[in-house]
C-alpha positions as protocol buffer text, in pm:
chain_id: "A"
residue {
  index: 1
  type: UNK
  ca { x: -400 y: 2479 z: 7441 }
}
residue {
  index: 2
  type: UNK
  ca { x: -67 y: 2303 z: 7584 }
}
residue {
  index: 3
  type: UNK
  ca { x: 132 y: 2482 z: 7323 }
}
residue {
  index: 4
  type: UNK
  ca { x: -33 y: 2832 z: 7451 }
}
residue {
  index: 5
  type: UNK
  ca { x: 11 y: 2777 z: 7809 }
}
residue {
  index: 6
  type: UNK
  ca { x: 417 y: 2663 z: 7764 }
}
residue {
  index: 7
  type: UNK
  ca { x: 438 y: 3010 z: 7539 }
}
residue {
  index: 8
  type: UNK
  ca { x: 371 y: 3180 z: 7852 }
}
residue {
  index: 9
  type: UNK
  ca { x: 609 y: 3003 z: 8047 }
}
residue {
  index: 10
  type: UNK
  ca { x: 362 y: 2747 z: 8244 }
}
residue {
  index: 11
  type: UNK
  ca { x: 542 y: 2396 z: 8266 }
}
residue {
  index: 12
  type: UNK
  ca { x: 228 y: 2207 z: 8102 }
}
residue {
  index: 13
  type: UNK
  ca { x: 253 y: 1856 z: 8016 }
}
residue {
  index: 14
  type: UNK
  ca { x: -16 y: 1665 z: 7828 }
}
residue {
  index: 15
  type: UNK
  ca { x: -208 y: 1378 z: 8059 }
}
residue {
  index: 16
  type: UNK
  ca { x: -453 y: 1146 z: 7894 }
}
residue {
  index: 17
  type: UNK
  ca { x: -658 y: 922 z: 8119 }
}
residue {
  index: 18
  type: UNK
  ca { x: -756 y: 681 z: 7864 }
}
residue {
  index: 19
  type: UNK
  ca { x: -400 y: 642 z: 7808 }
}
residue {
  index: 20
  type: UNK
  ca { x: -225 y: 666 z: 8189 }
}
residue {
  index: 21
  type: UNK
  ca { x: -355 y: 529 z: 8482 }
}
residue {
  index: 22
  type: UNK
  ca { x: -390 y: 791 z: 8767 }
}
residue {
  index: 23
  type: UNK
  ca { x: -135 y: 601 z: 8935 }
}
residue {
  index: 24
  type: UNK
  ca { x: 88 y: 810 z: 8715 }
}
residue {
  index: 25
  type: UNK
  ca { x: -107 y: 1119 z: 8755 }
}
residue {
  index: 26
  type: UNK
  ca { x: -16 y: 1091 z: 9154 }
}
residue {
  index: 27
  type: UNK
  ca { x: 334 y: 1023 z: 9101 }
}
residue {
  index: 28
  type: UNK
  ca { x: 358 y: 1319 z: 8848 }
}
residue {
  index: 29
  type: UNK
  ca { x: 282 y: 1522 z: 9166 }
}
residue {
  index: 30
  type: UNK
  ca { x: 114 y: 1823 z: 8928 }
}
residue {
  index: 31
  type: UNK
  ca { x: -9 y: 2128 z: 9077 }
}
residue {
  index: 32
  type: UNK
  ca { x: -296 y: 2167 z: 8894 }
}
residue {
  index: 33
  type: UNK
  ca { x: -492 y: 2002 z: 8633 }
}
residue {
  index: 34
  type: UNK
  ca { x: -634 y: 2167 z: 8348 }
}
residue {
  index: 35
  type: UNK
  ca { x: -939 y: 1954 z: 8219 }
}
residue {
  index: 36
  type: UNK
  ca { x: -1022 y: 1959 z: 7862 }
}
residue {
  index: 37
  type: UNK
  ca { x: -1190 y: 1600 z: 7834 }
}
residue {
  index: 38
  type: UNK
  ca { x: -1557 y: 1602 z: 7680 }
}
residue {
  index: 39
  type: UNK
  ca { x: -1836 y: 1375 z: 7781 }
}
residue {
  index: 40
  type: UNK
  ca { x: -1894 y: 1141 z: 8021 }
}
residue {
  index: 41
  type: UNK
  ca { x: -1659 y: 1082 z: 8283 }
}
residue {
  index: 42
  type: UNK
  ca { x: -1456 y: 1365 z: 8226 }
}
residue {
  index: 43
  type: UNK
  ca { x: -1727 y: 1673 z: 8182 }
}
residue {
  index: 44
  type: UNK
  ca { x: -1988 y: 1545 z: 8431 }
}
residue {
  index: 45
  type: UNK
  ca { x: -1799 y: 1496 z: 8791 }
}
residue {
  index: 46
  type: UNK
  ca { x: -1641 y: 1180 z: 8837 }
}
residue {
  index: 47
  type: UNK
  ca { x: -1218 y: 1310 z: 8701 }
}
residue {
  index: 48
  type: UNK
  ca { x: -1342 y: 1622 z: 8905 }
}
residue {
  index: 49
  type: UNK
  ca { x: -1435 y: 1405 z: 9226 }
}
residue {
  index: 50
  type: UNK
  ca { x: -1100 y: 1207 z: 9203 }
}
residue {
  index: 51
  type: UNK
  ca { x: -935 y: 1526 z: 9187 }
}
residue {
  index: 52
  type: UNK
  ca { x: -1083 y: 1652 z: 9489 }
}
residue {
  index: 53
  type: UNK
  ca { x: -999 y: 1329 z: 9678 }
}
residue {
  index: 54
  type: UNK
  ca { x: -622 y: 1390 z: 9549 }
}
residue {
  index: 55
  type: UNK
  ca { x: -639 y: 1731 z: 9678 }
}
residue {
  index: 56
  type: UNK
  ca { x: -528 y: 1884 z: 9297 }
}
residue {
  index: 57
  type: UNK
  ca { x: -653 y: 2187 z: 9210 }
}
residue {
  index: 58
  type: UNK
  ca { x: -859 y: 2212 z: 8877 }
}
residue {
  index: 59
  type: UNK
  ca { x: -1023 y: 2404 z: 8622 }
}
residue {
  index: 60
  type: UNK
  ca { x: -1395 y: 2465 z: 8575 }
}
residue {
  index: 61
  type: UNK
  ca { x: -1731 y: 2327 z: 8777 }
}
residue {
  index: 62
  type: UNK
  ca { x: -1689 y: 2133 z: 9079 }
}
residue {
  index: 63
  type: UNK
  ca { x: -1846 y: 1787 z: 9103 }
}
residue {
  index: 64
  type: UNK
  ca { x: -2190 y: 1900 z: 9158 }
}
residue {
  index: 65
  type: UNK
  ca { x: -2169 y: 2192 z: 8861 }
}
residue {
  index: 66
  type: UNK
  ca { x: -2005 y: 1938 z: 8673 }
}
residue {
  index: 67
  type: UNK
  ca { x: -2300 y: 1653 z: 8708 }
}
residue {
  index: 68
  type: UNK
  ca { x: -2596 y: 1888 z: 8681 }
}
residue {
  index: 69
  type: UNK
  ca { x: -2482 y: 2061 z: 8387 }
}
residue {
  index: 70
  type: UNK
  ca { x: -2414 y: 1742 z: 8182 }
}
residue {
  index: 71
  type: UNK
  ca { x: -2790 y: 1627 z: 8289 }
}
residue {
  index: 72
  type: UNK
  ca { x: -3034 y: 1816 z: 8076 }
}
residue {
  index: 73
  type: UNK
  ca { x: -3369 y: 1729 z: 8295 }
}
residue {
  index: 74
  type: UNK
  ca { x: -3247 y: 1803 z: 8602 }
}
residue {
  index: 75
  type: UNK
  ca { x: -3058 y: 2151 z: 8485 }
}
residue {
  index: 76
  type: UNK
  ca { x: -3434 y: 2239 z: 8334 }
}
residue {
  index: 77
  type: UNK
  ca { x: -3633 y: 2114 z: 8706 }
}
residue {
  index: 78
  type: UNK
  ca { x: -3312 y: 2348 z: 8871 }
}
residue {
  index: 79
  type: UNK
  ca { x: -3433 y: 2675 z: 8622 }
}
residue {
  index: 80
  type: UNK
  ca { x: -3761 y: 2613 z: 8637 }
}
residue {
  index: 81
  type: UNK
  ca { x: -3757 y: 2620 z: 9018 }
}
residue {
  index: 82
  type: UNK
  ca { x: -3544 y: 2948 z: 9010 }
}
residue {
  index: 83
  type: UNK
  ca { x: -3784 y: 3096 z: 8789 }
}
residue {
  index: 84
  type: UNK
  ca { x: -3553 y: 3116 z: 8507 }
}
residue {
  index: 85
  type: UNK
  ca { x: -3723 y: 3069 z: 8119 }
}
residue {
  index: 86
  type: UNK
  ca { x: -3647 y: 2758 z: 7962 }
}
residue {
  index: 87
  type: UNK
  ca { x: -3859 y: 2544 z: 7699 }
}
residue {
  index: 88
  type: UNK
  ca { x: -4120 y: 2335 z: 7823 }
}
residue {
  index: 89
  type: UNK
  ca { x: -4037 y: 1962 z: 7849 }
}
residue {
  index: 90
  type: UNK
  ca { x: -4125 y: 1620 z: 7939 }
}
residue {
  index: 91
  type: UNK
  ca { x: -3925 y: 1270 z: 8025 }
}
residue {
  index: 92
  type: UNK
  ca { x: -4004 y: 1038 z: 7688 }
}
residue {
  index: 93
  type: UNK
  ca { x: -4096 y: 651 z: 7722 }
}
residue {
  index: 94
  type: UNK
  ca { x: -4093 y: 376 z: 7449 }
}
residue {
  index: 95
  type: UNK
  ca { x: -4506 y: 370 z: 7462 }
}
residue {
  index: 96
  type: UNK
  ca { x: -4618 y: 487 z: 7117 }
}
residue {
  index: 97
  type: UNK
  ca { x: -4950 y: 604 z: 7300 }
}
residue {
  index: 98
  type: UNK
  ca { x: -4718 y: 835 z: 7530 }
}
residue {
  index: 99
  type: UNK
  ca { x: -4495 y: 970 z: 7271 }
}
residue {
  index: 100
  type: UNK
  ca { x: -4795 y: 1068 z: 7106 }
}
residue {
  index: 101
  type: UNK
  ca { x: -4976 y: 1249 z: 7400 }
}
residue {
  index: 102
  type: UNK
  ca { x: -4632 y: 1456 z: 7488 }
}
residue {
  index: 103
  type: UNK
  ca { x: -4651 y: 1612 z: 7120 }
}
residue {
  index: 104
  type: UNK
  ca { x: -5013 y: 1721 z: 7186 }
}
residue {
  index: 105
  type: UNK
  ca { x: -4896 y: 1851 z: 7537 }
}
residue {
  index: 106
  type: UNK
  ca { x: -4601 y: 2032 z: 7404 }
}
residue {
  index: 107
  type: UNK
  ca { x: -4702 y: 2099 z: 7022 }
}
residue {
  index: 108
  type: UNK
  ca { x: -4493 y: 2059 z: 6744 }
}
residue {
  index: 109
  type: UNK
  ca { x: -4247 y: 2079 z: 6615 }
}
residue {
  index: 110
  type: UNK
  ca { x: -3989 y: 1921 z: 6912 }
}
residue {
  index: 111
  type: UNK
  ca { x: -3657 y: 1853 z: 7008 }
}
residue {
  index: 112
  type: UNK
  ca { x: -3610 y: 1490 z: 7146 }
}
residue {
  index: 113
  type: UNK
  ca { x: -3243 y: 1462 z: 7302 }
}
residue {
  index: 114
  type: UNK
  ca { x: -3067 y: 1214 z: 7553 }
}
residue {
  index: 115
  type: UNK
  ca { x: -3058 y: 1363 z: 7888 }
}
residue {
  index: 116
  type: UNK
  ca { x: -2709 y: 1266 z: 7966 }
}
residue {
  index: 117
  type: UNK
  ca { x: -2517 y: 1368 z: 7624 }
}
residue {
  index: 118
  type: UNK
  ca { x: -2324 y: 1652 z: 7459 }
}
residue {
  index: 119
  type: UNK
  ca { x: -2198 y: 1768 z: 7149 }
}
residue {
  index: 120
  type: UNK
  ca { x: -2558 y: 1742 z: 6986 }
}
residue {
  index: 121
  type: UNK
  ca { x: -2513 y: 1363 z: 6969 }
}
residue {
  index: 122
  type: UNK
  ca { x: -2840 y: 1189 z: 6941 }
}
residue {
  index: 123
  type: UNK
  ca { x: -3074 y: 1504 z: 6918 }
}
residue {
  index: 124
  type: UNK
  ca { x: -3346 y: 1510 z: 6644 }
}
residue {
  index: 125
  type: UNK
  ca { x: -3615 y: 1793 z: 6542 }
}
residue {
  index: 126
  type: UNK
  ca { x: -3962 y: 1613 z: 6463 }
}
residue {
  index: 127
  type: UNK
  ca { x: -4218 y: 1783 z: 6297 }
}
residue {
  index: 128
  type: UNK
  ca { x: -4424 y: 1515 z: 6262 }
}
residue {
  index: 129
  type: UNK
  ca { x: -4573 y: 1306 z: 6551 }
}
residue {
  index: 130
  type: UNK
  ca { x: -4567 y: 986 z: 6360 }
}
residue {
  index: 131
  type: UNK
  ca { x: -4200 y: 1038 z: 6349 }
}
residue {
  index: 132
  type: UNK
  ca { x: -4144 y: 1042 z: 6706 }
}
residue {
  index: 133
  type: UNK
  ca { x: -4075 y: 662 z: 6789 }
}
residue {
  index: 134
  type: UNK
  ca { x: -3769 y: 688 z: 6536 }
}
residue {
  index: 135
  type: UNK
  ca { x: -3639 y: 994 z: 6725 }
}
residue {
  index: 136
  type: UNK
  ca { x: -3677 y: 809 z: 7021 }
}
residue {
  index: 137
  type: UNK
  ca { x: -3493 y: 526 z: 6937 }
}
residue {
  index: 138
  type: UNK
  ca { x: -3182 y: 724 z: 6794 }
}
residue {
  index: 139
  type: UNK
  ca { x: -3169 y: 919 z: 7135 }
}
residue {
  index: 140
  type: UNK
  ca { x: -3195 y: 600 z: 7379 }
}
residue {
  index: 141
  type: UNK
  ca { x: -2892 y: 452 z: 7176 }
}
residue {
  index: 142
  type: UNK
  ca { x: -2687 y: 747 z: 7361 }
}
residue {
  index: 143
  type: UNK
  ca { x: -2853 y: 710 z: 7677 }
}
residue {
  index: 144
  type: UNK
  ca { x: -3158 y: 561 z: 7893 }
}
residue {
  index: 145
  type: UNK
  ca { x: -3314 y: 835 z: 7978 }
}
residue {
  index: 146
  type: UNK
  ca { x: -3485 y: 1056 z: 7673 }
}
residue {
  index: 147
  type: UNK
  ca { x: -3670 y: 1424 z: 7691 }
}
residue {
  index: 148
  type: UNK
  ca { x: -3883 y: 1604 z: 7448 }
}
residue {
  index: 149
  type: UNK
  ca { x: -3859 y: 1979 z: 7493 }
}
residue {
  index: 150
  type: UNK
  ca { x: -4028 y: 2218 z: 7276 }
}
residue {
  index: 151
  type: UNK
  ca { x: -3839 y: 2372 z: 7007 }
}
residue {
  index: 152
  type: UNK
  ca { x: -3813 y: 2736 z: 7003 }
}
residue {
  index: 153
  type: UNK
  ca { x: -3839 y: 2900 z: 6658 }
}
residue {
  index: 154
  type: UNK
  ca { x: -3600 y: 3209 z: 6629 }
}
residue {
  index: 155
  type: UNK
  ca { x: -3242 y: 3317 z: 6727 }
}
residue {
  index: 156
  type: UNK
  ca { x: -2999 y: 3086 z: 6852 }
}
residue {
  index: 157
  type: UNK
  ca { x: -2715 y: 3236 z: 7085 }
}
residue {
  index: 158
  type: UNK
  ca { x: -2429 y: 3160 z: 7302 }
}
residue {
  index: 159
  type: UNK
  ca { x: -2255 y: 3312 z: 7588 }
}
residue {
  index: 160
  type: UNK
  ca { x: -1955 y: 3236 z: 7743 }
}
residue {
  index: 161
  type: UNK
  ca { x: -1860 y: 3236 z: 8072 }
}
residue {
  index: 162
  type: UNK
  ca { x: -1506 y: 3369 z: 8245 }
}
residue {
  index: 163
  type: UNK
  ca { x: -1492 y: 3325 z: 8641 }
}
residue {
  index: 164
  type: UNK
  ca { x: -1787 y: 3644 z: 8707 }
}
residue {
  index: 165
  type: UNK
  ca { x: -1810 y: 3772 z: 8377 }
}
residue {
  index: 166
  type: UNK
  ca { x: -2020 y: 3696 z: 8084 }
}
residue {
  index: 167
  type: UNK
  ca { x: -1829 y: 3746 z: 7726 }
}
residue {
  index: 168
  type: UNK
  ca { x: -1958 y: 3862 z: 7418 }
}
residue {
  index: 169
  type: UNK
  ca { x: -2288 y: 3708 z: 7275 }
}
residue {
  index: 170
  type: UNK
  ca { x: -2213 y: 3491 z: 6947 }
}
residue {
  index: 171
  type: UNK
  ca { x: -2528 y: 3460 z: 6712 }
}
residue {
  index: 172
  type: UNK
  ca { x: -2516 y: 3129 z: 6538 }
}
residue {
  index: 173
  type: UNK
  ca { x: -2675 y: 3072 z: 6182 }
}
residue {
  index: 174
  type: UNK
  ca { x: -2668 y: 2736 z: 6008 }
}
residue {
  index: 175
  type: UNK
  ca { x: -2857 y: 2619 z: 5691 }
}
residue {
  index: 176
  type: UNK
  ca { x: -2935 y: 2303 z: 5878 }
}
residue {
  index: 177
  type: UNK
  ca { x: -3273 y: 2203 z: 6047 }
}
residue {
  index: 178
  type: UNK
  ca { x: -3086 y: 2305 z: 6390 }
}
residue {
  index: 179
  type: UNK
  ca { x: -2747 y: 2376 z: 6516 }
}
residue {
  index: 180
  type: UNK
  ca { x: -2680 y: 2002 z: 6507 }
}
residue {
  index: 181
  type: UNK
  ca { x: -2317 y: 1790 z: 6510 }
}
residue {
  index: 182
  type: UNK
  ca { x: -2304 y: 1843 z: 6139 }
}
residue {
  index: 183
  type: UNK
  ca { x: -2324 y: 2198 z: 6165 }
}
residue {
  index: 184
  type: UNK
  ca { x: -2123 y: 2245 z: 6488 }
}
residue {
  index: 185
  type: UNK
  ca { x: -1803 y: 2007 z: 6368 }
}
residue {
  index: 186
  type: UNK
  ca { x: -1831 y: 1922 z: 6013 }
}
residue {
  index: 187
  type: UNK
  ca { x: -2033 y: 2227 z: 5800 }
}
residue {
  index: 188
  type: UNK
  ca { x: -1842 y: 2484 z: 5648 }
}
residue {
  index: 189
  type: UNK
  ca { x: -2156 y: 2755 z: 5616 }
}
residue {
  index: 190
  type: UNK
  ca { x: -2239 y: 2764 z: 5970 }
}
residue {
  index: 191
  type: UNK
  ca { x: -2257 y: 3134 z: 6099 }
}
residue {
  index: 192
  type: UNK
  ca { x: -2089 y: 3293 z: 6387 }
}
residue {
  index: 193
  type: UNK
  ca { x: -2241 y: 3677 z: 6399 }
}
residue {
  index: 194
  type: UNK
  ca { x: -2027 y: 3880 z: 6665 }
}
residue {
  index: 195
  type: UNK
  ca { x: -2135 y: 4120 z: 6781 }
}
residue {
  index: 196
  type: UNK
  ca { x: -2438 y: 3962 z: 6797 }
}
residue {
  index: 197
  type: UNK
  ca { x: -2670 y: 4271 z: 6629 }
}
residue {
  index: 198
  type: UNK
  ca { x: -2864 y: 4312 z: 6997 }
}
residue {
  index: 199
  type: UNK
  ca { x: -2848 y: 4628 z: 7102 }
}
residue {
  index: 200
  type: UNK
  ca { x: -2648 y: 4685 z: 7417 }
}
residue {
  index: 201
  type: UNK
  ca { x: -2851 y: 4728 z: 7656 }
}
residue {
  index: 202
  type: UNK
  ca { x: -3063 y: 4389 z: 7540 }
}
residue {
  index: 203
  type: UNK
  ca { x: -2735 y: 4221 z: 7510 }
}
residue {
  index: 204
  type: UNK
  ca { x: -2629 y: 4292 z: 7885 }
}
residue {
  index: 205
  type: UNK
  ca { x: -2950 y: 4157 z: 8033 }
}
residue {
  index: 206
  type: UNK
  ca { x: -2911 y: 3830 z: 7837 }
}
residue {
  index: 207
  type: UNK
  ca { x: -2557 y: 3842 z: 7954 }
}
residue {
  index: 208
  type: UNK
  ca { x: -2674 y: 3867 z: 8320 }
}
residue {
  index: 209
  type: UNK
  ca { x: -2930 y: 3610 z: 8271 }
}
residue {
  index: 210
  type: UNK
  ca { x: -2693 y: 3313 z: 8140 }
}
residue {
  index: 211
  type: UNK
  ca { x: -2484 y: 3421 z: 8459 }
}
residue {
  index: 212
  type: UNK
  ca { x: -2738 y: 3360 z: 8669 }
}
residue {
  index: 213
  type: UNK
  ca { x: -2824 y: 3024 z: 8489 }
}
residue {
  index: 214
  type: UNK
  ca { x: -2500 y: 2934 z: 8501 }
}
residue {
  index: 215
  type: UNK
  ca { x: -2470 y: 3002 z: 8910 }
}
residue {
  index: 216
  type: UNK
  ca { x: -2797 y: 2869 z: 8952 }
}
residue {
  index: 217
  type: UNK
  ca { x: -2598 y: 2495 z: 8867 }
}
residue {
  index: 218
  type: UNK
  ca { x: -2336 y: 2570 z: 9108 }
}
residue {
  index: 219
  type: UNK
  ca { x: -2125 y: 2617 z: 8786 }
}
residue {
  index: 220
  type: UNK
  ca { x: -1790 y: 2782 z: 8840 }
}
residue {
  index: 221
  type: UNK
  ca { x: -1484 y: 2892 z: 8662 }
}
residue {
  index: 222
  type: UNK
  ca { x: -1554 y: 2903 z: 8328 }
}
residue {
  index: 223
  type: UNK
  ca { x: -1788 y: 2748 z: 8074 }
}
residue {
  index: 224
  type: UNK
  ca { x: -2074 y: 2823 z: 7784 }
}
residue {
  index: 225
  type: UNK
  ca { x: -2451 y: 2903 z: 7822 }
}
residue {
  index: 226
  type: UNK
  ca { x: -2711 y: 2810 z: 7546 }
}
residue {
  index: 227
  type: UNK
  ca { x: -3032 y: 2975 z: 7458 }
}
residue {
  index: 228
  type: UNK
  ca { x: -3268 y: 3090 z: 7208 }
}
residue {
  index: 229
  type: UNK
  ca { x: -3481 y: 3423 z: 7163 }
}
residue {
  index: 230
  type: UNK
  ca { x: -3795 y: 3342 z: 7063 }
}
residue {
  index: 231
  type: UNK
  ca { x: -3956 y: 3541 z: 6711 }
}
residue {
  index: 232
  type: UNK
  ca { x: -4114 y: 3839 z: 6986 }
}
residue {
  index: 233
  type: UNK
  ca { x: -3719 y: 3821 z: 7170 }
}
residue {
  index: 234
  type: UNK
  ca { x: -3822 y: 3634 z: 7485 }
}
residue {
  index: 235
  type: UNK
  ca { x: -3465 y: 3430 z: 7595 }
}
residue {
  index: 236
  type: UNK
  ca { x: -3555 y: 3027 z: 7679 }
}
residue {
  index: 237
  type: UNK
  ca { x: -3237 y: 2877 z: 7821 }
}
residue {
  index: 238
  type: UNK
  ca { x: -3119 y: 2528 z: 7689 }
}
residue {
  index: 239
  type: UNK
  ca { x: -2813 y: 2421 z: 7840 }
}
residue {
  index: 240
  type: UNK
  ca { x: -2474 y: 2492 z: 7997 }
}
residue {
  index: 241
  type: UNK
  ca { x: -2147 y: 2342 z: 7893 }
}
residue {
  index: 242
  type: UNK
  ca { x: -1878 y: 2316 z: 8168 }
}
residue {
  index: 243
  type: UNK
  ca { x: -1570 y: 2197 z: 7942 }
}
residue {
  index: 244
  type: UNK
  ca { x: -1640 y: 2399 z: 7607 }
}
residue {
  index: 245
  type: UNK
  ca { x: -1432 y: 2345 z: 7292 }
}
residue {
  index: 246
  type: UNK
  ca { x: -1069 y: 2513 z: 7289 }
}
residue {
  index: 247
  type: UNK
  ca { x: -958 y: 2475 z: 6957 }
}
residue {
  index: 248
  type: UNK
  ca { x: -813 y: 2818 z: 6843 }
}
residue {
  index: 249
  type: UNK
  ca { x: -1174 y: 2863 z: 6657 }
}
residue {
  index: 250
  type: UNK
  ca { x: -1410 y: 2756 z: 6892 }
}
residue {
  index: 251
  type: UNK
  ca { x: -1688 y: 2977 z: 7023 }
}
residue {
  index: 252
  type: UNK
  ca { x: -1521 y: 3068 z: 7399 }
}
residue {
  index: 253
  type: UNK
  ca { x: -1221 y: 3164 z: 7209 }
}
residue {
  index: 254
  type: UNK
  ca { x: -1406 y: 3359 z: 6930 }
}
residue {
  index: 255
  type: UNK
  ca { x: -1632 y: 3549 z: 7212 }
}
residue {
  index: 256
  type: UNK
  ca { x: -1270 y: 3645 z: 7439 }
}
residue {
  index: 257
  type: UNK
  ca { x: -1081 y: 3760 z: 7103 }
}
residue {
  index: 258
  type: UNK
  ca { x: -1396 y: 3984 z: 7088 }
}
residue {
  index: 259
  type: UNK
  ca { x: -1341 y: 4093 z: 7421 }
}
residue {
  index: 260
  type: UNK
  ca { x: -991 y: 4166 z: 7360 }
}
residue {
  index: 261
  type: UNK
  ca { x: -790 y: 3847 z: 7513 }
}
residue {
  index: 262
  type: UNK
  ca { x: -538 y: 3667 z: 7316 }
}
residue {
  index: 263
  type: UNK
  ca { x: -602 y: 3278 z: 7303 }
}
residue {
  index: 264
  type: UNK
  ca { x: -274 y: 3247 z: 7551 }
}
residue {
  index: 265
  type: UNK
  ca { x: -421 y: 3505 z: 7781 }
}
residue {
  index: 266
  type: UNK
  ca { x: -749 y: 3316 z: 7804 }
}
residue {
  index: 267
  type: UNK
  ca { x: -571 y: 2982 z: 7863 }
}
residue {
  index: 268
  type: UNK
  ca { x: -435 y: 3167 z: 8166 }
}
residue {
  index: 269
  type: UNK
  ca { x: -722 y: 3311 z: 8293 }
}
residue {
  index: 270
  type: UNK
  ca { x: -870 y: 2988 z: 8318 }
}
residue {
  index: 271
  type: UNK
  ca { x: -590 y: 2797 z: 8458 }
}
residue {
  index: 272
  type: UNK
  ca { x: -563 y: 3087 z: 8700 }
}
residue {
  index: 273
  type: UNK
  ca { x: -925 y: 2993 z: 8853 }
}
residue {
  index: 274
  type: UNK
  ca { x: -845 y: 2622 z: 8950 }
}
residue {
  index: 275
  type: UNK
  ca { x: -929 y: 2531 z: 9253 }
}
residue {
  index: 276
  type: UNK
  ca { x: -1025 y: 2188 z: 9478 }
}
residue {
  index: 277
  type: UNK
  ca { x: -1372 y: 2167 z: 9507 }
}
């Protein structure tokens, strides 16, 4: 991204808050910040809040949108309140009886996931209620809040959002049990199908749903919405990523290319959308 911005004449400089204190950021007097931090403190609102306090324009969602999108439980509660489709879910507790009661109410298989985490870290697909305690133990290593979500059998899709425009839909296929960390970052047999194969009118409907889901969380600027289509084609929203990967082979750049936008132009479009709050 740094090279892409510089190639278009932007006076861009790297700044890693893990290596440099914010006092250095203030001294540099940057005009705006292109946020590419992932996970907690970079993607869930704190950095956005600091930049607002400093009066520095930044890319992506604001404090509220960033915080809500990182919190899978509150994401789903807001979508449900807005009448948007998302898989049934429940918050989990360590008690064995509770785990089995949740499995009975939601049905199997289930996805067990940390509420505040990304990149599919700590997630498990559970087909047997007897394995729920193991899945819970894994997830709670990443976050004290753990949720179960009914697994939707069907087609996984992802939709990039750029400003007020949804990008072309990408269909994801993996030989693994689900699109987990290995499928995202390690496996070389994950398939990204673009065009996604949906009829044009149906693709526009799904894009409109994802844009509505993005806005319902007060997200803005750019991001990515993930969802499933069940076996009869009904959509179920999964989550929003407010700082998606931006390597030249990541999903948002892939969709932008399909829309006729170069990687460099994509970086400039995102930067142009920088705002304060």
